Short mmCIF file of C-alpha atoms in Angstrom, two decimals:
data_model
loop_
_atom_site.label_atom_id
_atom_site.label_comp_id
_atom_site.label_asym_id
_atom_site.label_seq_id
_atom_site.Cartn_x
_atom_site.Cartn_y
_atom_site.Cartn_z
CA UNK B 60 58.07 50.16 37.91
CA UNK B 61 58.37 46.82 39.59
CA UNK B 62 57.38 48.18 42.93
CA UNK B 63 54.40 50.42 41.62
CA UNK B 64 51.96 48.55 38.93
CA UNK B 65 49.54 51.15 38.52
CA UNK B 66 48.59 54.44 39.20
CA UNK B 67 49.87 58.15 37.98
CA UNK B 68 53.63 58.58 38.36
CA UNK B 69 54.83 61.86 39.54
CA UNK B 70 58.19 63.87 38.78
CA UNK B 71 60.24 66.02 41.06
CA UNK B 72 59.61 69.91 41.18
CA UNK B 73 62.18 71.96 41.03
CA UNK B 74 64.90 73.92 38.79
CA UNK B 75 66.42 71.07 36.54
CA UNK B 76 63.92 70.92 33.71
CA UNK B 77 66.58 71.34 30.60
CA UNK B 78 70.16 71.46 29.74
CA UNK B 79 72.02 72.83 32.73
CA UNK B 80 71.37 69.23 34.84
CA UNK B 81 71.27 66.93 31.88
CA UNK B 82 71.51 63.72 34.31
CA UNK B 83 67.98 64.90 35.81
CA UNK B 84 66.58 65.55 32.24
CA UNK B 85 67.75 61.99 30.81
CA UNK B 86 66.02 60.57 33.74
CA UNK B 87 62.75 62.32 33.01
CA UNK B 88 62.98 61.37 29.27
CA UNK B 89 63.66 57.56 30.30
CA UNK B 90 60.58 57.74 32.65
CA UNK B 91 58.46 58.84 29.96
CA UNK B 92 59.53 56.04 27.89
CA UNK B 93 59.01 53.33 30.44
CA UNK B 94 56.03 54.20 31.46
CA UNK B 95 53.67 54.87 28.31
CA UNK B 96 50.19 54.33 29.23
CA UNK B 97 50.19 55.54 32.59
CA UNK B 98 49.80 59.67 33.41
CA UNK B 99 52.98 61.01 34.28
CA UNK B 100 52.79 64.32 35.93
CA UNK B 101 55.81 67.08 36.13
CA UNK B 102 55.44 68.69 39.33
CA UNK B 103 56.25 72.51 39.40
CA UNK B 104 59.62 73.25 37.57
CA UNK B 105 61.34 75.76 35.89
CA UNK B 106 62.24 75.47 32.30
CA UNK B 107 65.58 76.33 30.73
CA UNK B 108 67.21 74.98 27.73
CA UNK B 109 70.71 76.48 26.15
CA UNK B 110 69.15 76.25 22.43
CA UNK B 111 65.84 74.95 20.83
CA UNK B 112 67.80 72.13 19.23
CA UNK B 113 68.66 70.42 22.61
CA UNK B 114 65.17 70.61 23.63
CA UNK B 115 64.33 68.15 20.81
CA UNK B 116 64.62 64.90 22.69
CA UNK B 117 62.16 65.87 25.21
CA UNK B 118 59.70 67.42 23.06
CA UNK B 119 59.74 64.11 21.15
CA UNK B 120 59.28 61.98 24.46
CA UNK B 121 56.60 64.12 25.62
CA UNK B 122 54.91 63.84 22.45
CA UNK B 123 55.35 60.11 22.20
CA UNK B 124 54.17 59.48 25.68
CA UNK B 125 50.85 61.41 25.50
CA UNK B 126 49.59 61.47 28.88
CA UNK B 127 52.11 63.83 30.40
CA UNK B 128 51.24 66.98 32.35
CA UNK B 129 53.67 69.82 32.75
CA UNK B 130 53.37 72.05 35.78
CA UNK B 131 55.43 75.46 35.80
CA UNK B 132 56.39 77.92 38.54
CA UNK B 133 56.86 81.24 36.29
CA UNK B 134 55.40 82.77 32.89
CA UNK B 135 58.30 82.10 30.63
CA UNK B 136 58.35 78.63 31.61
CA UNK B 137 54.61 78.61 30.42
CA UNK B 138 54.90 80.05 27.71
CA UNK B 139 58.18 77.64 26.52
CA UNK B 140 55.86 75.00 27.43
CA UNK B 141 52.90 75.79 25.81
CA UNK B 142 54.89 76.52 22.53
CA UNK B 143 56.93 73.19 22.27
CA UNK B 144 55.11 70.44 24.21
CA UNK B 145 52.00 68.80 23.07
CA UNK B 146 50.40 68.26 26.64
CA UNK B 147 48.50 70.51 29.31
CA UNK B 148 50.54 73.49 31.09
CA UNK B 149 49.46 74.20 34.41
CA UNK B 150 51.05 77.21 36.31
CA UNK B 151 51.73 76.31 39.84
CA UNK B 152 53.88 77.93 42.70
CA UNK B 153 56.75 75.69 44.06
CA UNK B 154 55.67 72.82 46.39
CA UNK B 155 57.57 74.46 49.32
CA UNK B 156 54.71 76.77 50.19
CA UNK B 157 52.86 73.62 51.28
CA UNK B 158 54.98 73.11 54.17
CA UNK B 159 53.68 73.11 57.69
CA UNK B 160 54.48 76.23 59.56
CA UNK B 161 58.25 77.15 60.10
CA UNK B 162 59.76 78.42 63.32
CA UNK B 163 62.23 80.83 63.30
CA UNK B 164 64.90 81.01 65.72
CA UNK B 165 66.62 84.35 67.25
CA UNK B 166 69.32 85.84 65.23
CA UNK B 167 72.85 85.66 66.11
CA UNK B 168 74.12 87.89 63.09
CA UNK B 169 73.38 90.71 61.02
CA UNK B 170 73.40 89.09 57.78
CA UNK B 171 73.63 85.64 56.54
CA UNK B 172 74.67 85.45 52.64
CA UNK B 173 73.35 82.32 51.14
CA UNK B 174 74.82 82.34 47.35
CA UNK B 175 74.92 79.38 45.00
CA UNK B 176 78.11 77.28 44.77
CA UNK B 177 77.06 75.34 41.76
CA UNK B 178 76.40 75.60 38.25
CA UNK B 179 73.76 78.25 38.35
CA UNK B 180 75.30 80.61 40.30
CA UNK B 181 76.24 83.81 38.95
CA UNK B 182 79.87 84.49 38.78
CA UNK B 183 79.30 88.68 39.32
CA UNK B 184 77.16 87.57 42.44
CA UNK B 185 79.90 85.49 44.09
CA UNK B 186 83.28 87.13 42.94
CA UNK B 187 85.39 88.22 45.66
CA UNK B 188 83.73 86.18 48.53
CA UNK B 189 85.12 83.75 50.38
CA UNK B 190 83.66 80.65 52.81
CA UNK B 191 83.83 83.26 55.49
CA UNK B 192 81.57 85.71 53.74
CA UNK B 193 78.83 83.42 52.00
CA UNK B 194 77.35 79.80 53.24
CA UNK B 195 75.44 77.45 50.41
CA UNK B 196 73.22 74.58 51.89
CA UNK B 197 74.93 72.53 49.62
CA UNK B 198 77.84 71.97 51.96
CA UNK B 199 76.69 69.86 54.65
CA UNK B 200 77.59 66.84 56.51
CA UNK B 201 76.86 64.24 54.49
CA UNK B 202 77.66 61.27 56.74
CA UNK B 203 74.21 61.53 58.90
CA UNK B 204 72.23 61.69 55.81
CA UNK B 205 74.02 58.32 54.52
CA UNK B 206 73.15 56.73 57.41
CA UNK B 207 69.74 57.94 57.65
CA UNK B 208 69.02 56.65 53.84
CA UNK B 209 70.54 53.26 54.77
CA UNK B 210 68.14 52.72 57.73
CA UNK B 211 65.60 53.90 55.92
CA UNK B 212 66.73 51.14 53.01
CA UNK B 213 67.25 48.57 55.68
CA UNK B 214 63.97 48.74 57.45
CA UNK B 215 62.22 48.92 53.99
CA UNK B 216 63.78 45.32 53.29
CA UNK B 217 63.41 44.02 56.31
CA UNK B 218 59.42 45.09 56.54
CA UNK B 219 58.58 44.86 52.64
CA UNK B 220 56.77 47.83 52.86
CA UNK B 221 57.45 50.63 50.83
CA UNK B 222 55.88 52.95 53.23
CA UNK B 223 58.94 52.39 55.88
CA UNK B 224 61.16 53.50 53.23
CA UNK B 225 59.01 56.41 52.24
CA UNK B 226 59.25 57.61 56.28
CA UNK B 227 63.03 57.40 56.48
CA UNK B 228 63.32 59.52 53.20
CA UNK B 229 60.89 61.88 55.05
CA UNK B 230 63.49 62.07 58.11
CA UNK B 231 66.26 63.01 55.91
CA UNK B 232 63.91 65.61 54.16
CA UNK B 233 62.82 67.36 57.43
CA UNK B 234 66.69 67.18 58.69
CA UNK B 235 67.53 69.37 55.88
CA UNK B 236 64.42 71.81 56.08
CA UNK B 237 65.59 72.43 59.97
CA UNK B 238 69.05 72.73 58.99
CA UNK B 239 68.00 75.75 56.20
CA UNK B 240 65.87 76.82 59.10
CA UNK B 241 68.55 77.43 61.43
CA UNK B 242 70.87 78.28 58.77
CA UNK B 243 68.34 81.31 57.53
CA UNK B 244 67.23 82.25 60.95
CA UNK B 245 70.87 83.06 62.01
CA UNK B 246 70.58 86.42 59.99
CA UNK B 247 68.33 89.59 60.89
CA UNK B 248 68.85 89.76 57.12
CA UNK B 249 69.30 87.40 54.50
CA UNK B 250 70.92 87.99 51.01
CA UNK B 251 70.35 84.91 48.77
CA UNK B 252 70.47 83.90 45.14
CA UNK B 253 68.73 80.78 45.99
CA UNK B 254 64.72 80.30 45.03
CA UNK B 255 64.23 78.04 48.32
CA UNK B 256 66.11 80.46 50.30
CA UNK B 257 63.67 83.14 49.32
CA UNK B 258 60.85 80.94 49.81
CA UNK B 259 61.89 79.58 53.29
CA UNK B 260 62.68 83.47 54.18
CA UNK B 261 59.10 84.09 53.00
CA UNK B 262 57.72 81.37 55.41
CA UNK B 263 59.79 82.42 58.32
CA UNK B 264 59.14 85.85 57.99
CA UNK B 265 62.64 87.15 57.56
CA UNK B 266 63.60 90.45 55.58
CA UNK B 267 65.80 89.37 52.80
CA UNK B 268 67.08 90.53 49.52
CA UNK B 269 67.07 88.45 46.43
CA UNK B 270 69.45 88.38 43.82
CA UNK B 271 68.78 86.36 40.60
CA UNK B 272 70.69 83.16 39.42
CA UNK B 273 72.54 82.75 36.03
CA UNK B 274 69.46 82.20 33.88
CA UNK B 275 66.38 84.22 35.62
CA UNK B 276 64.62 81.56 37.44
CA UNK B 277 64.48 83.47 40.84
CA UNK B 278 63.35 86.54 39.35
CA UNK B 279 60.98 84.97 36.99
CA UNK B 280 59.37 83.21 40.27
CA UNK B 281 59.16 86.19 42.19
CA UNK B 282 57.20 88.30 38.83
CA UNK B 283 54.97 85.64 38.96
CA UNK B 284 54.10 84.91 42.82
CA UNK B 285 55.83 86.61 45.30
CA UNK B 286 56.80 90.67 44.30
CA UNK B 287 54.20 91.79 46.93
CA UNK B 288 55.90 89.99 50.09
CA UNK B 289 56.54 92.44 52.85
CA UNK B 290 59.42 90.70 53.72
CA UNK B 291 61.03 90.71 50.06
CA UNK B 292 63.90 93.22 48.62
CA UNK B 293 65.53 92.79 45.49
CA UNK B 294 68.85 93.94 43.87
CA UNK B 295 70.74 93.38 40.56
CA UNK B 296 73.92 92.98 42.00
CA UNK B 297 75.68 92.06 45.30
CA UNK B 298 76.94 95.43 46.25
CA UNK B 299 73.56 96.84 45.58
CA UNK B 300 72.00 94.14 48.12
CA UNK B 301 74.44 94.42 50.35
CA UNK B 302 73.56 98.33 50.69
CA UNK B 303 69.85 97.43 50.55
CA UNK B 304 70.48 94.86 53.58
CA UNK B 305 72.13 97.62 55.64
CA UNK B 306 69.24 99.88 55.27
CA UNK B 307 66.90 97.02 56.36
CA UNK B 308 69.10 96.98 59.60
CA UNK B 309 68.55 100.63 59.90
CA UNK B 310 64.92 100.01 59.69
CA UNK B 311 64.92 97.19 62.18
CA UNK B 312 67.30 99.64 64.96
CA UNK B 313 70.14 97.42 64.65
CA UNK B 314 72.42 100.01 63.08
#
């Protein structure tokens, strides 16, 4: 608030609107309370609350703010927001689709399994898998990211320009995007329950099999935006996904 005295406030999009990631939700409420009189726009989110009672503080914060706009990524989230929030609600695809063209590198293995290891994972999907069977891009070398972030902060302090710090964070973001592209491109086919795994496979033109996460986020997004993608296949279980991936490999002439 000390750095930016006027203009609209944008809240990061994603899938943390609700009760699964309480720290993110509390930060959102804090922003609404701190920036009254300023328009606040929530970039595209998927909404999930464990129960209606736990939505009370968010609903009150939105109503009390009065200049909040909610952007959502799927039909169930739009229905929830229109039912419970006193604000404009806009359906919008995930902002990852606004990335510039991504380059796919040559594959080195038949199947890459990008499966969640966090609170949104489906235990049925990950049962019996080892680290050698599947990967998750949460597992990364964090020291390089810490160094990049530190350099961004130091450069911002040295120059007094927020744009310098923003450029540093952009470098961190593109570092992660390039890492994700390499990880996914390694597979001739990808199996994933990550929404951005599906989106990046779509942008890279990689055949992939999508499994839902713990509360239907991926399935709801596909139903709204990407169900007709030529590179997309869906499955309800990991065993089914393995069978579909094997069939795709046969069509590719690999098996």
